[in-house]
Coordinates of C-alpha atoms in Angstrom, one line a residue:
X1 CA -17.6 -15.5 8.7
X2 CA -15.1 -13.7 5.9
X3 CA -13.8 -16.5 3.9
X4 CA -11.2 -16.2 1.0
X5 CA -12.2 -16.2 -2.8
X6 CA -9.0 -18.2 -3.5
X7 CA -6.2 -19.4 -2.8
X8 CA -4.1 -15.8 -3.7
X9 CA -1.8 -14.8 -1.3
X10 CA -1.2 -11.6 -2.5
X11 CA -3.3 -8.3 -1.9
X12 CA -5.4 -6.3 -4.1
X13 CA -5.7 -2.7 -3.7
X14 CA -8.1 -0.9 -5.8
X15 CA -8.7 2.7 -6.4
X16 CA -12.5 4.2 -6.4
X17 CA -13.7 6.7 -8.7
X18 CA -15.9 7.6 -11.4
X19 CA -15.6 4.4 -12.9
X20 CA -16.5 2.5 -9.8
X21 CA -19.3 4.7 -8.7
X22 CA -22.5 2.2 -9.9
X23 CA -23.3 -0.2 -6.8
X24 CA -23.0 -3.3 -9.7
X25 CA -19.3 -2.4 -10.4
X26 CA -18.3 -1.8 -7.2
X27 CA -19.8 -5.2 -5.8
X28 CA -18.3 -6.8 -9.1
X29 CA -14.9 -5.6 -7.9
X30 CA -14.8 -6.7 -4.8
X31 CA -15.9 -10.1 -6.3
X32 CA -13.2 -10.1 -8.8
X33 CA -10.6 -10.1 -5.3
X34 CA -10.1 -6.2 -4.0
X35 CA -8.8 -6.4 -0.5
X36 CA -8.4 -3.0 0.0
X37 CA -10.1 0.4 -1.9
X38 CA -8.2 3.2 -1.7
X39 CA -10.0 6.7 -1.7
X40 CA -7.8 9.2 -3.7
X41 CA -8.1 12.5 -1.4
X42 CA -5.9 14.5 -4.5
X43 CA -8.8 14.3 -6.8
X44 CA -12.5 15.4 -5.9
X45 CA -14.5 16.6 -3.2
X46 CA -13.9 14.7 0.5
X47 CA -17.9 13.7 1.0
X48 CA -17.7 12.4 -2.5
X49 CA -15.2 10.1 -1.0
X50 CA -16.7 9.8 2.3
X51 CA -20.3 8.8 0.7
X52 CA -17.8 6.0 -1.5
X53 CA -16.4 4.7 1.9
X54 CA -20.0 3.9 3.0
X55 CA -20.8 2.4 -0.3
X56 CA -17.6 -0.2 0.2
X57 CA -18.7 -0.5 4.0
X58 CA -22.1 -1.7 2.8
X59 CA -21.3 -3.6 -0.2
X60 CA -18.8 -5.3 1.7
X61 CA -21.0 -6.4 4.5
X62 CA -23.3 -7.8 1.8
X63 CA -20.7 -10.5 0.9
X64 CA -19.2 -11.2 4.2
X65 CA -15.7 -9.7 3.7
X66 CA -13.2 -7.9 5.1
X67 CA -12.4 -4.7 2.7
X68 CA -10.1 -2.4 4.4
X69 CA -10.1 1.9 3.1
X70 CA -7.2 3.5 2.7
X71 CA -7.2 7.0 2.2
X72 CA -4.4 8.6 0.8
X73 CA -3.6 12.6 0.9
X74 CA -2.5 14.7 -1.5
X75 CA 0.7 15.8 0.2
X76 CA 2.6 18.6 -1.2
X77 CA 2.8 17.7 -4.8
X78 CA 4.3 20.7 -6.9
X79 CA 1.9 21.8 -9.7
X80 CA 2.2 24.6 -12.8
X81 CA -1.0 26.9 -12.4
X82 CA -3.4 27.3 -15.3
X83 CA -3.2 28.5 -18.6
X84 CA -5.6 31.2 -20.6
X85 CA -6.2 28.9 -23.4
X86 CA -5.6 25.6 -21.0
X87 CA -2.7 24.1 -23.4
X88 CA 0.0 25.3 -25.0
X89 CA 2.5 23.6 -27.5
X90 CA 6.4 24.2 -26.3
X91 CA 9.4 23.7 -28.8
X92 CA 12.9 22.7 -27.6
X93 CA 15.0 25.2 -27.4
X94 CA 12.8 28.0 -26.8
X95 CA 12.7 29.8 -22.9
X96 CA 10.1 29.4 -20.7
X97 CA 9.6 31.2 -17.3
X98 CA 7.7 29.7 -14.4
X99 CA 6.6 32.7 -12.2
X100 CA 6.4 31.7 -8.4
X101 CA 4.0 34.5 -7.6
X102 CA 0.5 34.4 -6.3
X103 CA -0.7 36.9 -8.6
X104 CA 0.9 35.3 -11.6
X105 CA -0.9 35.7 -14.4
X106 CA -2.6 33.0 -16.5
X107 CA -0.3 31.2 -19.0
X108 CA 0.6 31.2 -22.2
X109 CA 3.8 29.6 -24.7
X110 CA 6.4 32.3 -22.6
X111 CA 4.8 31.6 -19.1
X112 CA 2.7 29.7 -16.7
X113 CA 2.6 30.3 -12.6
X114 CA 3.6 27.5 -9.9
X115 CA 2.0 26.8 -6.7
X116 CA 5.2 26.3 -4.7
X117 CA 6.2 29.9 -4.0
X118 CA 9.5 28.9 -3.0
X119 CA 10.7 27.1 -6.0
X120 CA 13.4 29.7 -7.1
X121 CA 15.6 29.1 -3.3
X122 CA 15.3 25.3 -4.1
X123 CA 16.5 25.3 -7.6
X124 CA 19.5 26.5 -9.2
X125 CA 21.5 26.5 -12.8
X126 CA 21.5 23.7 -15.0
X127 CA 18.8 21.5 -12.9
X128 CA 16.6 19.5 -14.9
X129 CA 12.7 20.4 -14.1
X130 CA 10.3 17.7 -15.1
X131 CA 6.7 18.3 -15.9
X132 CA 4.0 16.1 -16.4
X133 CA 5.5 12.7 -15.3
X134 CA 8.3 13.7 -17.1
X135 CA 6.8 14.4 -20.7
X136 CA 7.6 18.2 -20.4
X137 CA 11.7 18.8 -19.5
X138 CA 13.0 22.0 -18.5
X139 CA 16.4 23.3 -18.4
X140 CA 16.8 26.0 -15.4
X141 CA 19.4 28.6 -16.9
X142 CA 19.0 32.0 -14.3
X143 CA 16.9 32.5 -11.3
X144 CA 15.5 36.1 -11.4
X145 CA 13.7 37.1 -8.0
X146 CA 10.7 35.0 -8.4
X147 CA 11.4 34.2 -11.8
X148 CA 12.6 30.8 -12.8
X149 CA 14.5 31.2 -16.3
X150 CA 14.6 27.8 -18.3
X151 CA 15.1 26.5 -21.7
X152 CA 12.5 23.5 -23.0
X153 CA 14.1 20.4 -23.6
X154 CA 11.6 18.9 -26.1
X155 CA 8.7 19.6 -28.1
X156 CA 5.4 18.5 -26.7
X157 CA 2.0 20.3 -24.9
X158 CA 1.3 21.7 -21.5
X159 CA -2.2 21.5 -19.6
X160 CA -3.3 23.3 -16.3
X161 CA -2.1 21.8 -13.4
X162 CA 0.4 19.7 -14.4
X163 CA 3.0 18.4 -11.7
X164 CA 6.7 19.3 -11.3
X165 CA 9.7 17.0 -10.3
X166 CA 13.0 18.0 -9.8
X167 CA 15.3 15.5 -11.4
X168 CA 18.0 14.5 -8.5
X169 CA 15.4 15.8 -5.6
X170 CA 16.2 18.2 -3.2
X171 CA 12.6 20.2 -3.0
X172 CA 12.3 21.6 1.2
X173 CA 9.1 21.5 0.9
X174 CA 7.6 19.2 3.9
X175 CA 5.4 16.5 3.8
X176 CA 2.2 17.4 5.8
X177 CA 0.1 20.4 4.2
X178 CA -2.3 22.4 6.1
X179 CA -4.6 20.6 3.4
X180 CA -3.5 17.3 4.5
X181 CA -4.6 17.6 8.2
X182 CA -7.7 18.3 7.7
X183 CA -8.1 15.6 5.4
X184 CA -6.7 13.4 8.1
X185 CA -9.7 14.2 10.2
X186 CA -12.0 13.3 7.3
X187 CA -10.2 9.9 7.1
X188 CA -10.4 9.4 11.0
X189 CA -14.2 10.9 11.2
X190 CA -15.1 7.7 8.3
X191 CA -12.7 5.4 10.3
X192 CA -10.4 4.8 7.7
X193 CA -8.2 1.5 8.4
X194 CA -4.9 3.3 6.5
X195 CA -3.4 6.8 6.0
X196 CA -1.1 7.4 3.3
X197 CA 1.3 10.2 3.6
X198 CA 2.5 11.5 0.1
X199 CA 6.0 12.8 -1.0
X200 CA 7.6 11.6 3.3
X201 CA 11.2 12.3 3.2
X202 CA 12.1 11.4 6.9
X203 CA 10.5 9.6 9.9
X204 CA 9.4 13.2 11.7
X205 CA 7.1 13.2 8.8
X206 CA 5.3 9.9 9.5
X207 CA 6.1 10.9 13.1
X208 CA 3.9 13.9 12.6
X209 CA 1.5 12.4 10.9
X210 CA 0.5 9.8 13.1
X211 CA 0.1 12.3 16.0
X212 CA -2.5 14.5 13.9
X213 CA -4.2 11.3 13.3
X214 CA -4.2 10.5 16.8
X215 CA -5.3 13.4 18.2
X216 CA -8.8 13.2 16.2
X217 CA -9.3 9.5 17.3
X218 CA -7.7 7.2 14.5
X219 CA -5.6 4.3 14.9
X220 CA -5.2 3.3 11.3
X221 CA -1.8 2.4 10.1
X222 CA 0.0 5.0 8.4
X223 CA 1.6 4.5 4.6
X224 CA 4.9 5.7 3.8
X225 CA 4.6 6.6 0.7
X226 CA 8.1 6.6 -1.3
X227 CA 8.5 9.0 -4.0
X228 CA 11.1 11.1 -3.3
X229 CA 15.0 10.9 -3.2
X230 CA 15.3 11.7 -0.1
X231 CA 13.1 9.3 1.2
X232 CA 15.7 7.3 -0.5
X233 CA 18.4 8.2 1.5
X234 CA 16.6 7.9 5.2
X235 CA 14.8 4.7 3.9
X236 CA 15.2 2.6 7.0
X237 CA 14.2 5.2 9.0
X238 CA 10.8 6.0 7.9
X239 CA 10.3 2.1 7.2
X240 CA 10.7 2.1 11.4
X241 CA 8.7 4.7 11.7
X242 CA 5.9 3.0 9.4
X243 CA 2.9 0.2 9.4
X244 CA 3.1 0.2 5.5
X245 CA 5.8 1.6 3.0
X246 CA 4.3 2.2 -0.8
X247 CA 6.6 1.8 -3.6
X248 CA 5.1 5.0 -5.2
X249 CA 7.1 4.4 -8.7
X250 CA 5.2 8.0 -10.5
X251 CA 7.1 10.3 -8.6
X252 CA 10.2 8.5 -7.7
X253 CA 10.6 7.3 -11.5
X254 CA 10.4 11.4 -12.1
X255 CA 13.1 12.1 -9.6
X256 CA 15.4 9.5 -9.7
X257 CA 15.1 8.6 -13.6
X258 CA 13.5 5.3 -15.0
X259 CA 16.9 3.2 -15.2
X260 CA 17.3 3.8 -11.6
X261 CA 13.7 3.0 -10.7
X262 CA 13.6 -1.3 -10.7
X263 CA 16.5 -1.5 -8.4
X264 CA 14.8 0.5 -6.2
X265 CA 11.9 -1.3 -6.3
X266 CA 13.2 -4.5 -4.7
X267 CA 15.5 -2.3 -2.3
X268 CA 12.4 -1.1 -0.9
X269 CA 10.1 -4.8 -0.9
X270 CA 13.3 -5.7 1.0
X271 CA 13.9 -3.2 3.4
X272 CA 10.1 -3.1 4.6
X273 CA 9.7 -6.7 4.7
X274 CA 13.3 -7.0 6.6
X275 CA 11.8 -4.6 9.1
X276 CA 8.1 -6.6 9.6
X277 CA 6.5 -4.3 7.4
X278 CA 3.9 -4.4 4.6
X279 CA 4.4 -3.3 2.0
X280 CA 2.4 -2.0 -1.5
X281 CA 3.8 -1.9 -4.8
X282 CA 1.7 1.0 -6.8
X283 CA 1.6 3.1 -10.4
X284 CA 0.6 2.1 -13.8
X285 CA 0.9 -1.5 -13.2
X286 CA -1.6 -2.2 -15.7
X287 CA -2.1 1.2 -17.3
X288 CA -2.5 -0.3 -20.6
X289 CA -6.2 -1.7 -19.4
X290 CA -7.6 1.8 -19.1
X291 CA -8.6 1.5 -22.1
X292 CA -8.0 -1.9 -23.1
X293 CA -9.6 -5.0 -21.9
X294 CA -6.4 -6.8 -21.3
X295 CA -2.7 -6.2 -20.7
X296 CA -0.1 -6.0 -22.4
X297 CA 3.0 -8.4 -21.5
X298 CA 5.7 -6.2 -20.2
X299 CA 2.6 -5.4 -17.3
X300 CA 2.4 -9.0 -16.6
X301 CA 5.6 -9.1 -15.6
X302 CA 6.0 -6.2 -14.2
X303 CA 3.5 -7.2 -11.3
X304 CA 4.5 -11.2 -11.4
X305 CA 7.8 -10.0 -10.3
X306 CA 7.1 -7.5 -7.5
X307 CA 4.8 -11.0 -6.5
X308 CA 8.2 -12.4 -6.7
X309 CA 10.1 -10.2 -4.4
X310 CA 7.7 -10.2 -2.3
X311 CA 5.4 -7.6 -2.2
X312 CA 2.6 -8.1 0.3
X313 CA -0.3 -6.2 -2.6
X314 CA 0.0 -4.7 -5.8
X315 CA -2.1 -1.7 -6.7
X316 CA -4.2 -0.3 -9.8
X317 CA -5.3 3.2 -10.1
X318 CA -6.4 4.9 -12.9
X319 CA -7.3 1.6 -14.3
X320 CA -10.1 0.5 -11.6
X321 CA -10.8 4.4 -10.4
X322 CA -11.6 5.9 -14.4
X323 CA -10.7 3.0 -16.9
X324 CA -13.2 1.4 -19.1
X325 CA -12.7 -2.0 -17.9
X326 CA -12.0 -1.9 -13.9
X327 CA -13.5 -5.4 -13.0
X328 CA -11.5 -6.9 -15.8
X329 CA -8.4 -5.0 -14.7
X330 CA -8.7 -6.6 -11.2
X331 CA -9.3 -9.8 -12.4
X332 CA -6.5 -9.6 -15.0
X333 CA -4.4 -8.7 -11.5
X334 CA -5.7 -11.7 -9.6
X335 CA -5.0 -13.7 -12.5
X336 CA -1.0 -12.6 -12.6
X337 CA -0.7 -12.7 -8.9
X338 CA -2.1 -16.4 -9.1
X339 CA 0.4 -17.3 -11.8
X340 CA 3.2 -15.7 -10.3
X341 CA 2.8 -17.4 -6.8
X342 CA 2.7 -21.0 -8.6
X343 CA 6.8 -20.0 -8.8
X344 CA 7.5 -19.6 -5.2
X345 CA 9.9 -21.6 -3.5
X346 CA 8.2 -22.2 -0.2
X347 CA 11.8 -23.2 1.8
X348 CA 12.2 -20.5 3.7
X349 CA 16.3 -19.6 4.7
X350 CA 15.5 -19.5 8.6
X351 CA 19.2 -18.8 8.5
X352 CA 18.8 -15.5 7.9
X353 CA 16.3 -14.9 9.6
X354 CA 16.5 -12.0 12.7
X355 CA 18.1 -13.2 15.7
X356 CA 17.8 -11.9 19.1
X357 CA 13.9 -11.5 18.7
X358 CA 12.5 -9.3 21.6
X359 CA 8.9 -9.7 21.2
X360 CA 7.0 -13.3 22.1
X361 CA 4.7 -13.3 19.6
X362 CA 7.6 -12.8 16.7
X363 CA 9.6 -15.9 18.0
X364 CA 6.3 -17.5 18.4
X365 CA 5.3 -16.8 14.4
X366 CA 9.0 -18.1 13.7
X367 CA 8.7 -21.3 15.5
X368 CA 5.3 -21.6 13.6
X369 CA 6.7 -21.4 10.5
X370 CA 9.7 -23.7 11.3
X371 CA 7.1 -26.2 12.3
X372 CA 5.3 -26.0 8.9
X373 CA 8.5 -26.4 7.1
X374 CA 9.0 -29.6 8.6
X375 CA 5.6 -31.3 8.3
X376 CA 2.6 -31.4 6.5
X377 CA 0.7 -28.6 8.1
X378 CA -2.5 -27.3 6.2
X379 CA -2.8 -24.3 8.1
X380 CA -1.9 -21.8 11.0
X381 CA -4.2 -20.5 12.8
X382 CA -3.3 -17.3 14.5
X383 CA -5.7 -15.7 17.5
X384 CA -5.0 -12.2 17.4
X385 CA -6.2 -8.6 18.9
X386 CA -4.3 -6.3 16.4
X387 CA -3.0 -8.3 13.7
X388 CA 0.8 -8.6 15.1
X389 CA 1.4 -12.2 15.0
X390 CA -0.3 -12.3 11.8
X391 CA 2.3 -9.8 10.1
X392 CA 4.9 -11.5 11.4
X393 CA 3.4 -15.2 10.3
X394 CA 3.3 -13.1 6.8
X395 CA 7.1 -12.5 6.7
X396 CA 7.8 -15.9 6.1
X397 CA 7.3 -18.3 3.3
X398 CA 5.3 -21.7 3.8
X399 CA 2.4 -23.4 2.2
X400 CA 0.3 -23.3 4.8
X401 CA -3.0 -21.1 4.9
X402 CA -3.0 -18.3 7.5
X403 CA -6.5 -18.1 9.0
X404 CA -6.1 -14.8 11.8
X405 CA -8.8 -14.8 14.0
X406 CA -9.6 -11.9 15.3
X407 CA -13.1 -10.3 17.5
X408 CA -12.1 -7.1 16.5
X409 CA -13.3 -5.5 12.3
X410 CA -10.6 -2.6 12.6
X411 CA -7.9 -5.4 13.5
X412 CA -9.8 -7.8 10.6
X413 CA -9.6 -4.4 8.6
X414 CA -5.9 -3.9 8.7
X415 CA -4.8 -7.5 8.0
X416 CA -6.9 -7.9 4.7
X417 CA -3.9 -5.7 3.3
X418 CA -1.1 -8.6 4.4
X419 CA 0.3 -11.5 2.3
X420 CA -0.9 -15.2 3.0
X421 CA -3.2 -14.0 5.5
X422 CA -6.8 -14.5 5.6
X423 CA -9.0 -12.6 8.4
X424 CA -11.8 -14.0 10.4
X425 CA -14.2 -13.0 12.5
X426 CA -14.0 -14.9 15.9
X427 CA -15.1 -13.8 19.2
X428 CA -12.8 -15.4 21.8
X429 CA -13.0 -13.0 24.7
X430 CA -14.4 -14.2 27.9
X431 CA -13.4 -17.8 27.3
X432 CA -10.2 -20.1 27.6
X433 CA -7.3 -20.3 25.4
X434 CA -8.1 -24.3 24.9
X435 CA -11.6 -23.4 24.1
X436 CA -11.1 -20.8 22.1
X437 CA -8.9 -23.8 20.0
X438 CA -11.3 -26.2 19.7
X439 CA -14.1 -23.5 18.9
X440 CA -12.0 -21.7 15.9
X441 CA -10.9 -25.3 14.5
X442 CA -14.5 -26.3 14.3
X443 CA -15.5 -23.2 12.6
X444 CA -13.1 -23.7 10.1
X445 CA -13.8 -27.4 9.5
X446 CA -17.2 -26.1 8.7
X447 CA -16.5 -23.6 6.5
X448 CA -14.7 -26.1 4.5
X449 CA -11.3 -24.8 5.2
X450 CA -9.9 -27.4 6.9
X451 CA -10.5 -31.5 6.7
X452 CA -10.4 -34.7 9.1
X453 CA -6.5 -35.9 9.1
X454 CA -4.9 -32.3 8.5
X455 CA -2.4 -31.0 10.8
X456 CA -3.1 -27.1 12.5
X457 CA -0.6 -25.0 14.3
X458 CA -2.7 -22.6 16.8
X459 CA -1.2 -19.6 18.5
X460 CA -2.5 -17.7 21.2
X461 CA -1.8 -16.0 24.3
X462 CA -2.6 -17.6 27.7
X463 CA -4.5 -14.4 28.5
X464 CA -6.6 -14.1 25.8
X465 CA -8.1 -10.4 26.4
X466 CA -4.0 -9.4 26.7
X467 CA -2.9 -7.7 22.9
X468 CA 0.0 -8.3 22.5
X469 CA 0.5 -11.4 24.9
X470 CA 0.8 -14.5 22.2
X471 CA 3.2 -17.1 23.6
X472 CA 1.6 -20.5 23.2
X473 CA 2.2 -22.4 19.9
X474 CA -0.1 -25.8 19.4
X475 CA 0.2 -28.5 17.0
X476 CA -3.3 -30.0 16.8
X477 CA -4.4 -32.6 14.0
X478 CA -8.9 -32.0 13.3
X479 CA -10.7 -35.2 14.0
X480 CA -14.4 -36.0 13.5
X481 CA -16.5 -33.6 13.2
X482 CA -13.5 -30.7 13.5
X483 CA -13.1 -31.8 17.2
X484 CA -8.9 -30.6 17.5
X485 CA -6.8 -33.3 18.7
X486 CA -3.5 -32.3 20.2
X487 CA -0.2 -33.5 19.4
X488 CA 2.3 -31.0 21.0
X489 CA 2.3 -27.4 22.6
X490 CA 5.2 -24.8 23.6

């Protein structure tokens, strides 16, 4: 039975690399709390990343847990081609082409190549080109054929392969690459529980993704990854057309500037979770502990208060994939998200919550939570196929536990990525709904999770082999031995 390490209610997603390679740190990391590994498909070859999935697979089964993979594609990102010496120091105010040519040649301090052959139609006098996450800035003053004419901005060095933002947006570049479906069949081939789609700008493009996906056999959730400003301006839309929205803050800070960028953060944690989605708050949240051992306070806050707003999981990456000190950068994370939760106020404004519901098992998981409000309930216990009602138990605030119970590892998988919910393997097919209570209570009880005297909400369906079909709510109280008592059922 997967049982939690603590009592943290928000997710850990970690990314694997070089640095997490040896079987002792990986196992260390998931000890540490990693809910969810993410497999970098920009960086490295795919059966390096495939053989890494089985490694989590295995290590995970070791320790009984749930660890979902999320694989994440490169997407279209915009990159400078290499130079002949592989650096080169740029002073402000001197030109500099970028040549978008497939036979440019390799660069030097006048010139460098770019991979995106249609730059020059998507740029135009006086915009601002960012390089390098923004350490590199240059000033577009003529566009010459395939010649972009620019001024630099600042002094400062240039590497092969650097990426390039346009400040403001506006790139027509699409989402998908031909490089990105095929990784997509890589990532459905290892059955990877989430897809994250890089650089989305509207809904076709999660729209499109998922039916690549599809058609090689996957049913993992697909990420909206939000980095650009357009994806800014059809938010809502690709949030609908989502499982999971990332608040991708490399790129986006790059496009839309670093005073805009906070804001933005909570308008995205509240759109996604307004629209019953999870959502994952990523990039440099604790870059300091690359190559330090702990971090510094501005990243303390920085993930305390996406905890806060209510971001389902927070994410490291360079720090767990390459840093020196990935185990203590995920428990350095645990430790924040710990800390940070302590602050919540558990009353939850069921006042604003959505009226007009049109799906059972979402005014079930309200009622639920109303219930828990309004006694002293230790946990709700949630039987579930896909993971539905547990999302939907997740959008709402309480002290309860969550326990989702589910027959199904994908489903188990998928929900180790949500907030307050804790996944456990149950197999409840072929038996009653009132069985299935009084089994999954008593499995609980033994585990320790729950005691004599506590009150439990239960939700199931009355057909329990029906997804989808939760419409029973029970108040139980666990009596001796974990035997469920009830006190009230809708």
């Amino acid at each position: 039975m997967s049982t939690p390490l603590t009592n943290r209610r928000t997710k850990i997603l970690a990314t694997l690399g070089p640095a997490t390679d040896d079987p002792a740190v990986l196992d260390a990391i998931l000890a540490a709390g990693v809910d969810v590994v993410r497999l970098n498909f920009s960086h490295g070859d795919p059966s390096a990343q495939v053989a890494r999935a089985e490694a989590v697979r295995a290590a995970a089964a070791k320790v009984g847990r749930e660890v979902g993979i999320l694989c994440d594609l490169p997407g279209p990102k915009i990159r400078i081609e290499r130079f002949a010496q592989g650096k080169v120091a740029l002073r402000a105010g001197e030109p500099f082409r970028l040549i978008a040519r497939d036979d440019a040649p390799a660069g030097d301090e006048q010139q460098v190549g770019v991979s995106y052959l249609d730059l020059p139609r998507d740029v135009k006098t006086d915009d601002l080109l960012l390089l390098d996450d923004g350490m590199m800035q240059l000033r577009v003053t003529q566009i010459e054929g395939d010649v972009i004419h620019t001024i630099v901005q600042n002094d400062g060095y240039l590497s092969d392969r650097k990426g390039l933002n346009k400040l403001g947006g506006g790139l027509s570049l699409g989402a998908l690459t031909e490089r990105d479906k095929e990784l997509i069949a890589v990532a459905a081939e290892l059955k990877a529980d989430f897809i994250a789609v890089s650089f989305c700008r509207t809904a076709e493009d999660m729209n499109e993704a998922r039916r690549v996906a599809q058609s090689h056999g996957s049913d993992a959730h697909l990420v909206a990854k939000i980095e650009r400003a357009e994806a800014i301006e059809n938010l809502h839309e690709i949030v609908a057309a989502s499982d999971v929205v990332m608040v991708a803050r490399g790129d986006l800070g790059v496009e839309i500037g670093d005073a805009e960028l906070p804001g933005l953060q909570k308008k995205i944690i509240r759109a996604s979770l307004e629209q019953d989605r999870v959502v994952i708050t990523a990039t440099q949240m604790l870059q300091s502990m690359v190559e330090s051992p702990i971090p510094t306070r501005a990243e303390v806050l920085d993930v305390a208060n996406a905890v806060i707003d209510g971001t389902d999981a927070v994410m490291l990456s360079q720090e767990t994939a390459a840093g020196s000190f990935p185990v203590k950068a995920v428990e350095a994370m645990a430790r924040i998200c710990l800390g940070a939760e302590r602050q919540f106020d558990h009353d939850t404004d069921f006042e604003k919550a959505p009226r007009n519901l049109q799906r059972s098992d979402q005014a079930i998981a309200m009622a639920a939570m109303f219930l828990s409000e309004h006694m002293q309930v230790r946990a709700i216990v949630a039987m579930t196929d896909t993971g539905g009602t547990a999302r939907f138990l997740s959008r709402f605030r309480s002290p309860a536990q969550i326990y989702a119970m589910s027959g199904f590892a994908s489903a188990r998988r998928r929900m180790a990525l949500m907030r307050d919910v804790n996944p456990v393997a149950f197999e409840y097919r072929g038996i009653s709904a009132r069985e299935a209570t009084r089994f999954a209570t008593r499995q609980l009880f033994e585990a320790g999770l729950l005691n004599v005297g506590d009150h439990v909400i239960v939700t199931n369906g009355d057909e329990m082999d029906r997804r989808g079909g939760t419409n029973t709510l029970r108040l139980l109280q666990v009596g001796v031995n974990g035997q469920a008592v009830g006190l009230a059922s809708l």
